Short mmCIF file of C-alpha atoms in Angstrom, two decimals:
data_model
loop_
_atom_site.label_atom_id
_atom_site.label_comp_id
_atom_site.label_asym_id
_atom_site.label_seq_id
_atom_site.Cartn_x
_atom_site.Cartn_y
_atom_site.Cartn_z
CA UNK A 15 -26.47 -3.31 11.14
CA UNK A 16 -23.41 -4.09 13.24
CA UNK A 17 -19.89 -4.81 12.03
CA UNK A 18 -16.77 -5.69 13.99
CA UNK A 19 -13.30 -4.71 12.75
CA UNK A 20 -10.21 -6.49 14.08
CA UNK A 21 -7.13 -4.27 13.90
CA UNK A 22 -6.09 -0.71 14.53
CA UNK A 23 -3.91 0.29 11.57
CA UNK A 24 -4.68 2.89 8.91
CA UNK A 25 -6.79 0.46 6.85
CA UNK A 26 -8.94 -0.38 9.89
CA UNK A 27 -9.58 3.28 10.71
CA UNK A 28 -10.40 4.27 7.11
CA UNK A 29 -12.79 1.33 6.78
CA UNK A 30 -14.44 2.20 10.11
CA UNK A 31 -15.06 5.77 8.96
CA UNK A 32 -16.66 4.88 5.64
CA UNK A 33 -18.88 2.25 7.29
CA UNK A 34 -20.02 4.78 9.89
CA UNK A 35 -21.04 7.13 7.08
CA UNK A 36 -23.42 4.35 5.98
CA UNK A 37 -25.09 4.48 9.43
CA UNK A 38 -23.58 1.12 10.38
CA UNK A 39 -22.58 0.48 13.98
CA UNK A 40 -18.85 -0.34 14.17
CA UNK A 41 -16.92 -1.93 17.02
CA UNK A 42 -13.15 -2.14 16.65
CA UNK A 43 -11.00 -4.62 18.57
CA UNK A 44 -7.25 -4.34 18.85
CA UNK A 45 -4.29 -5.31 20.99
CA UNK A 46 -2.21 -2.24 21.84
CA UNK A 47 0.91 -4.37 22.16
CA UNK A 48 0.78 -5.39 18.50
CA UNK A 49 -0.78 -2.38 16.76
CA UNK A 50 0.65 0.64 18.56
CA UNK A 51 1.76 3.28 16.09
CA UNK A 52 5.07 4.78 17.14
CA UNK A 53 7.09 7.48 15.43
CA UNK A 54 8.04 6.01 12.09
CA UNK A 55 9.74 7.16 8.88
CA UNK A 56 7.35 5.09 6.76
CA UNK A 57 5.48 6.88 3.98
CA UNK A 58 2.55 5.93 1.75
CA UNK A 59 2.02 6.88 -1.89
CA UNK A 60 -1.67 7.29 -2.74
CA UNK A 61 -2.91 7.62 -6.32
CA UNK A 62 -4.90 10.63 -7.50
CA UNK A 63 -8.27 8.86 -7.63
CA UNK A 64 -7.74 7.38 -4.18
CA UNK A 65 -6.77 10.76 -2.69
CA UNK A 66 -10.03 12.17 -4.05
CA UNK A 67 -11.92 9.22 -2.57
CA UNK A 68 -10.36 9.73 0.87
CA UNK A 69 -11.10 13.46 0.77
CA UNK A 70 -14.83 12.69 0.62
CA UNK A 71 -14.64 11.12 4.07
CA UNK A 72 -11.71 13.06 5.55
CA UNK A 73 -12.00 16.69 4.46
CA UNK A 74 -8.65 18.35 3.96
CA UNK A 75 -6.64 15.12 3.96
CA UNK A 76 -5.06 15.99 0.61
CA UNK A 77 -3.38 18.99 2.24
CA UNK A 78 -1.14 16.84 4.44
CA UNK A 79 0.23 14.93 1.44
CA UNK A 80 2.90 16.11 -1.01
CA UNK A 81 1.71 16.02 -4.61
CA UNK A 82 3.86 14.38 -7.29
CA UNK A 83 3.54 15.55 -10.91
CA UNK A 84 6.05 13.25 -12.58
CA UNK A 85 7.58 9.80 -12.16
CA UNK A 86 10.96 9.09 -13.72
CA UNK A 87 12.59 5.67 -14.05
CA UNK A 88 16.24 4.88 -14.69
CA UNK A 89 18.46 1.80 -14.53
CA UNK A 90 21.95 0.93 -13.41
CA UNK A 91 23.36 1.01 -16.94
CA UNK A 92 21.39 4.01 -18.18
CA UNK A 93 21.50 6.70 -15.50
CA UNK A 94 19.44 9.05 -17.68
CA UNK A 95 15.68 8.50 -17.47
CA UNK A 96 14.47 5.58 -19.56
CA UNK A 97 10.77 6.11 -18.78
CA UNK A 98 8.81 9.20 -17.74
CA UNK A 99 5.20 9.47 -16.63
CA UNK A 100 3.78 12.98 -16.34
CA UNK A 101 0.45 14.60 -15.57
CA UNK A 102 0.39 18.16 -16.84
CA UNK A 103 -3.10 19.06 -15.61
CA UNK A 104 -3.01 17.57 -12.11
CA UNK A 105 -0.93 15.38 -9.83
CA UNK A 106 -0.22 11.67 -10.40
CA UNK A 107 -0.14 10.71 -6.74
CA UNK A 108 0.61 12.14 -3.30
CA UNK A 109 3.09 10.98 -0.68
CA UNK A 110 2.01 10.98 2.98
CA UNK A 111 4.01 10.36 6.12
CA UNK A 112 2.32 7.35 7.68
CA UNK A 113 2.27 8.91 11.13
CA UNK A 114 0.62 12.11 9.84
CA UNK A 115 -2.16 10.44 7.88
CA UNK A 116 -2.81 7.92 10.67
CA UNK A 117 -3.29 10.70 13.24
CA UNK A 118 -5.48 12.70 10.82
CA UNK A 119 -7.79 9.74 10.20
CA UNK A 120 -7.92 8.71 13.85
CA UNK A 121 -8.85 12.21 15.01
CA UNK A 122 -11.87 12.23 12.67
CA UNK A 123 -13.34 9.22 14.52
CA UNK A 124 -13.38 10.79 17.98
CA UNK A 125 -16.89 12.23 17.74
CA UNK A 126 -18.54 9.30 15.95
CA UNK A 127 -21.50 8.09 18.05
CA UNK A 128 -21.81 4.61 16.57
CA UNK A 129 -18.13 3.79 17.01
CA UNK A 130 -16.60 1.88 19.91
CA UNK A 131 -13.04 0.61 20.39
CA UNK A 132 -11.84 -2.18 22.67
CA UNK A 133 -8.24 -2.69 23.68
CA UNK A 134 -8.18 -6.38 24.54
CA UNK A 135 -6.16 -9.57 24.25
CA UNK A 136 -7.33 -10.61 20.81
CA UNK A 137 -6.74 -14.34 21.15
CA UNK A 138 -8.86 -14.55 24.30
CA UNK A 139 -11.71 -12.46 22.87
CA UNK A 140 -11.95 -13.73 19.31
CA UNK A 141 -12.02 -17.46 20.01
CA UNK A 142 -15.23 -17.10 22.00
CA UNK A 143 -18.17 -18.56 20.06
CA UNK A 144 -20.51 -15.73 20.98
CA UNK A 145 -18.15 -13.23 19.30
CA UNK A 146 -18.82 -14.68 15.84
CA UNK A 147 -22.59 -14.51 16.34
CA UNK A 148 -22.68 -10.99 17.81
CA UNK A 149 -22.13 -9.20 14.48
CA UNK A 150 -23.58 -9.22 10.99
CA UNK A 151 -20.05 -9.21 9.60
CA UNK A 152 -16.53 -9.37 11.02
CA UNK A 153 -13.67 -7.79 9.06
CA UNK A 154 -10.26 -9.07 10.14
CA UNK A 155 -7.39 -6.74 9.22
CA UNK A 156 -5.04 -7.98 11.94
CA UNK A 157 -4.77 -11.52 10.50
CA UNK A 158 -2.24 -12.53 13.17
CA UNK A 159 -4.62 -13.83 15.80
CA UNK A 160 -5.91 -17.30 16.62
CA UNK A 161 -9.17 -16.73 14.75
CA UNK A 162 -7.57 -15.68 11.46
CA UNK A 163 -4.90 -18.41 11.65
CA UNK A 164 -7.73 -20.92 11.91
CA UNK A 165 -9.83 -19.46 9.10
CA UNK A 166 -7.21 -18.10 6.67
CA UNK A 167 -4.13 -20.27 6.41
CA UNK A 168 -3.78 -21.09 2.71
CA UNK A 169 -1.51 -18.70 0.83
CA UNK A 170 0.45 -18.31 -2.38
CA UNK A 171 3.89 -17.16 -1.27
CA UNK A 172 7.18 -16.13 -2.81
CA UNK A 173 10.36 -15.02 -1.08
CA UNK A 174 12.09 -12.08 -2.79
CA UNK A 175 15.28 -12.71 -0.79
CA UNK A 176 15.36 -8.96 -0.29
CA UNK A 177 15.06 -6.48 2.54
CA UNK A 178 13.56 -3.00 2.21
CA UNK A 179 15.29 -0.13 4.00
CA UNK A 180 13.29 3.02 4.66
CA UNK A 181 14.44 6.46 5.78
CA UNK A 182 13.88 10.17 5.18
CA UNK A 183 16.62 12.44 3.89
CA UNK A 184 16.73 16.11 4.89
CA UNK A 185 18.18 18.25 2.12
CA UNK A 186 18.48 21.79 0.88
CA UNK A 187 15.27 23.31 -0.47
CA UNK A 188 14.35 22.60 -4.08
CA UNK A 189 11.18 22.27 -6.15
CA UNK A 190 10.51 18.67 -5.19
CA UNK A 191 7.64 17.29 -7.26
CA UNK A 192 9.31 14.42 -9.16
CA UNK A 193 9.46 10.86 -7.82
CA UNK A 194 12.38 8.80 -9.07
CA UNK A 195 12.81 5.02 -9.25
CA UNK A 196 16.26 3.64 -9.94
CA UNK A 197 16.61 -0.07 -10.75
CA UNK A 198 20.14 -0.51 -9.45
CA UNK A 199 22.25 -3.66 -9.49
CA UNK A 200 21.57 -4.12 -5.76
CA UNK A 201 17.79 -3.57 -6.05
CA UNK A 202 15.10 -0.90 -6.68
CA UNK A 203 15.73 2.48 -5.05
CA UNK A 204 12.89 5.02 -4.81
CA UNK A 205 13.12 8.73 -3.98
CA UNK A 206 9.66 9.96 -2.93
CA UNK A 207 9.34 13.69 -2.14
CA UNK A 208 7.33 14.60 0.97
CA UNK A 209 8.19 18.33 0.98
CA UNK A 210 10.66 20.71 -0.67
CA UNK A 211 13.21 19.88 2.04
CA UNK A 212 12.44 16.22 2.81
CA UNK A 213 12.38 13.09 0.66
CA UNK A 214 11.37 9.59 1.64
CA UNK A 215 13.67 6.82 0.48
CA UNK A 216 12.82 3.13 -0.01
CA UNK A 217 15.72 0.87 -0.97
CA UNK A 218 14.87 -2.80 -1.65
CA UNK A 219 18.19 -4.63 -1.56
CA UNK A 220 18.75 -8.17 -2.80
CA UNK A 221 20.11 -10.26 0.05
CA UNK A 222 20.18 -14.06 0.13
CA UNK A 223 20.88 -14.14 3.86
CA UNK A 224 19.04 -12.54 6.76
CA UNK A 225 21.82 -10.21 7.85
CA UNK A 226 21.13 -6.47 7.77
CA UNK A 227 23.33 -3.91 6.04
CA UNK A 228 24.93 -1.29 8.28
CA UNK A 229 23.69 2.30 8.12
CA UNK A 230 27.15 3.46 7.04
CA UNK A 231 27.09 1.10 4.06
CA UNK A 232 23.51 2.08 3.18
CA UNK A 233 24.35 5.77 3.20
CA UNK A 234 27.34 5.12 0.97
CA UNK A 235 25.18 3.18 -1.52
CA UNK A 236 22.46 5.85 -1.52
CA UNK A 237 24.90 8.67 -2.13
CA UNK A 238 26.29 6.76 -5.10
CA UNK A 239 22.90 7.02 -6.85
CA UNK A 240 21.85 10.45 -5.63
CA UNK A 241 22.37 13.12 -8.30
CA UNK A 242 19.65 15.54 -7.24
CA UNK A 243 19.67 16.30 -3.53
CA UNK A 244 22.20 18.17 -1.40
CA UNK A 245 21.77 15.97 1.63
CA UNK A 246 22.01 17.52 5.08
CA UNK A 247 21.14 14.46 7.19
CA UNK A 248 19.44 11.08 7.31
CA UNK A 249 16.67 10.22 9.75
CA UNK A 250 16.51 6.79 11.35
CA UNK A 251 16.51 3.67 9.16
CA UNK A 252 13.77 1.05 9.38
CA UNK A 253 13.78 -2.26 7.52
CA UNK A 254 11.55 -5.21 6.76
CA UNK A 255 11.81 -8.46 4.83
CA UNK A 256 10.12 -8.59 1.43
CA UNK A 257 7.80 -11.31 0.24
CA UNK A 258 4.92 -11.86 -2.16
CA UNK A 259 1.81 -13.32 -0.53
CA UNK A 260 -1.81 -13.80 -1.63
CA UNK A 261 -4.58 -15.38 0.43
CA UNK A 262 -6.42 -18.22 -1.34
CA UNK A 263 -9.73 -17.45 0.38
CA UNK A 264 -11.05 -14.04 1.44
CA UNK A 265 -13.89 -15.14 3.73
CA UNK A 266 -15.01 -17.91 6.04
CA UNK A 267 -18.46 -17.96 7.63
CA UNK A 268 -19.22 -14.27 8.35
CA UNK A 269 -15.54 -13.25 8.62
CA UNK A 270 -13.80 -11.31 5.84
CA UNK A 271 -10.00 -11.09 5.59
CA UNK A 272 -9.01 -7.58 4.54
CA UNK A 273 -6.04 -5.26 4.01
CA UNK A 274 -2.38 -5.44 3.08
CA UNK A 275 -1.89 -8.91 4.53
CA UNK A 276 -4.46 -10.31 2.10
CA UNK A 277 -2.24 -9.22 -0.79
CA UNK A 278 1.36 -8.47 0.15
CA UNK A 279 3.33 -7.17 -2.83
CA UNK A 280 6.73 -5.69 -3.63
CA UNK A 281 6.91 -1.99 -2.65
CA UNK A 282 8.65 -0.87 -5.86
CA UNK A 283 5.43 0.61 -7.32
CA UNK A 284 3.95 1.82 -4.02
CA UNK A 285 0.67 0.07 -4.74
CA UNK A 286 -0.03 -1.90 -1.53
CA UNK A 287 -2.34 0.60 0.20
CA UNK A 288 -3.88 1.62 -3.14
CA UNK A 289 -5.01 -1.97 -3.67
CA UNK A 290 -6.63 -1.90 -0.24
CA UNK A 291 -8.43 1.38 -0.97
CA UNK A 292 -9.81 -0.11 -4.19
CA UNK A 293 -11.05 -3.07 -2.12
CA UNK A 294 -12.79 -0.62 0.23
CA UNK A 295 -14.48 1.12 -2.71
CA UNK A 296 -15.92 -2.10 -4.06
CA UNK A 297 -17.00 -3.31 -0.62
CA UNK A 298 -18.91 -0.04 -0.20
CA UNK A 299 -20.57 -0.56 -3.56
CA UNK A 300 -21.84 -3.95 -2.41
CA UNK A 301 -23.03 -2.46 0.88
CA UNK A 302 -24.94 0.26 -0.96
CA UNK A 303 -26.76 -2.37 -3.01
CA UNK A 304 -27.76 -4.29 0.12
CA UNK A 305 -28.92 -1.13 1.90
CA UNK A 306 -30.82 0.11 -1.17
CA UNK A 307 -32.96 -3.03 -1.32
CA UNK A 308 -33.29 -3.38 2.47
CA UNK A 309 -31.34 -6.64 2.58
CA UNK A 310 -29.48 -7.93 5.62
CA UNK A 311 -25.72 -8.16 5.68
CA UNK A 312 -24.65 -11.80 5.46
CA UNK A 313 -21.98 -14.02 3.93
CA UNK A 314 -23.42 -13.47 0.43
CA UNK A 315 -21.80 -10.03 0.31
CA UNK A 316 -18.46 -11.61 1.25
CA UNK A 317 -18.83 -14.26 -1.45
CA UNK A 318 -19.52 -11.60 -4.07
CA UNK A 319 -16.60 -9.49 -2.83
CA UNK A 320 -14.20 -12.42 -3.18
CA UNK A 321 -15.60 -13.38 -6.59
CA UNK A 322 -15.06 -9.88 -8.00
CA UNK A 323 -11.87 -8.74 -6.27
CA UNK A 324 -9.78 -11.85 -5.81
CA UNK A 325 -8.95 -12.37 -9.47
CA UNK A 326 -8.32 -8.64 -9.99
CA UNK A 327 -5.94 -8.54 -7.04
CA UNK A 328 -4.15 -11.66 -8.30
CA UNK A 329 -3.66 -10.11 -11.74
CA UNK A 330 -2.57 -6.76 -10.34
CA UNK A 331 -0.19 -8.27 -7.77
CA UNK A 332 1.38 -10.50 -10.41
CA UNK A 333 1.74 -7.48 -12.72
CA UNK A 334 3.87 -5.77 -10.06
CA UNK A 335 5.87 -8.97 -9.67
CA UNK A 336 6.43 -9.14 -13.45
CA UNK A 337 7.78 -5.57 -13.40
CA UNK A 338 10.18 -6.58 -10.64
CA UNK A 339 11.34 -9.66 -12.57
CA UNK A 340 11.63 -7.71 -15.85
CA UNK A 341 14.08 -5.21 -14.40
CA UNK A 342 16.10 -8.06 -12.90
CA UNK A 343 16.18 -9.73 -16.33
CA UNK A 344 16.94 -6.44 -18.12
CA UNK A 345 20.45 -6.46 -16.66
CA UNK A 346 21.19 -9.60 -18.68
CA UNK A 347 20.12 -8.10 -22.02
CA UNK A 348 22.66 -6.54 -24.38
CA UNK A 349 22.83 -2.83 -23.51
CA UNK A 350 21.95 -1.75 -27.05
CA UNK A 351 18.80 -3.91 -27.09
CA UNK A 352 17.81 -2.69 -23.64
CA UNK A 353 18.16 0.93 -24.73
CA UNK A 354 16.01 0.37 -27.84
CA UNK A 355 13.28 -1.26 -25.77
CA UNK A 356 13.09 1.65 -23.35
CA UNK A 357 13.10 4.21 -26.18
CA UNK A 358 10.18 2.40 -27.78
CA UNK A 359 8.12 2.23 -24.56
CA UNK A 360 8.92 5.82 -23.58
CA UNK A 361 7.67 7.11 -26.95
CA UNK A 362 4.56 4.91 -26.88
CA UNK A 363 1.91 7.25 -25.44
CA UNK A 364 -0.81 4.59 -25.51
CA UNK A 365 1.34 2.28 -23.37
CA UNK A 366 2.16 5.08 -20.92
CA UNK A 367 -1.48 6.17 -20.71
CA UNK A 368 -2.64 2.62 -19.96
CA UNK A 369 0.04 2.10 -17.29
CA UNK A 370 -0.92 5.44 -15.67
CA UNK A 371 -4.61 4.52 -15.58
CA UNK A 372 -3.80 1.08 -14.18
CA UNK A 373 -1.62 2.57 -11.42
CA UNK A 374 -4.31 5.09 -10.54
CA UNK A 375 -7.48 3.01 -10.67
CA UNK A 376 -6.44 -0.63 -10.94
CA UNK A 377 -8.46 -3.00 -13.14
#
């Protein structure tokens, strides 16, 4: 069996590794100009079940992440926590620096015999007819090349009119195992611990125009909401525009669209990469069934993947969007009513248990 992967990001490398463990030959194509990983302040939150899944294929990967035991949520009007999610027996999720986990995963592929990589101009390579017929399956994670634009162009899209700003704050040492989400008047602000002296920060700011906010203004806004950390310095700021996007079709011929660009969601819940890992798990399940019965890999596996995962991803992505819209609407509610609602939900253990399971495992 022979599969081609288009792309060179974390999703592509994780998928390559798990396919190789199934004794499948993998060839990865990428364009260094578009996928080069430079030093970044980006971080990724990975749920407990997904950390355990990754550790099966990348031994010791959990050690480079910072484990979070509690998630607290507050709002602009009620600075005290309105919702708390705790896990007393284990961690809820772990936060990884993107650069660290990318290098860890990439290094594990160096000695794989059935793995080849090709740094090439994607548009020139992928439009060749013989490329499509050279592999049992092609998994496109890049989705910005001529091939994918031809095969996957129908999307459901929504503009959040927001821009996310990402940085890392260096602060004095504390026990740093609580992630905090503040739904401020300017947008969701998340503090995500990555060590006892460093915390990742993701600030999604409402902005109807395309202009960026200055670092000085950002720092001023952040300090206004920070009540926990004695900040020493800020690392560089990165930013990106926020949108909601779902592909209408997951496959065409023997090509499967895959990864974050298949389902782009708001970062407030840190669920983007977790959705992708759940997609990988189900894809592996389908592969195992094919291998067990000695069946060839063909478009039938892609059809079944889309049939099972598309509707789940639509529901999950829209659930995140509803959370975003709820906290925007909450600001318009009478403060007394808002407070009563949060008290009710925070005391409802069944609700909190279901939300925790959903965030960890999906549907």
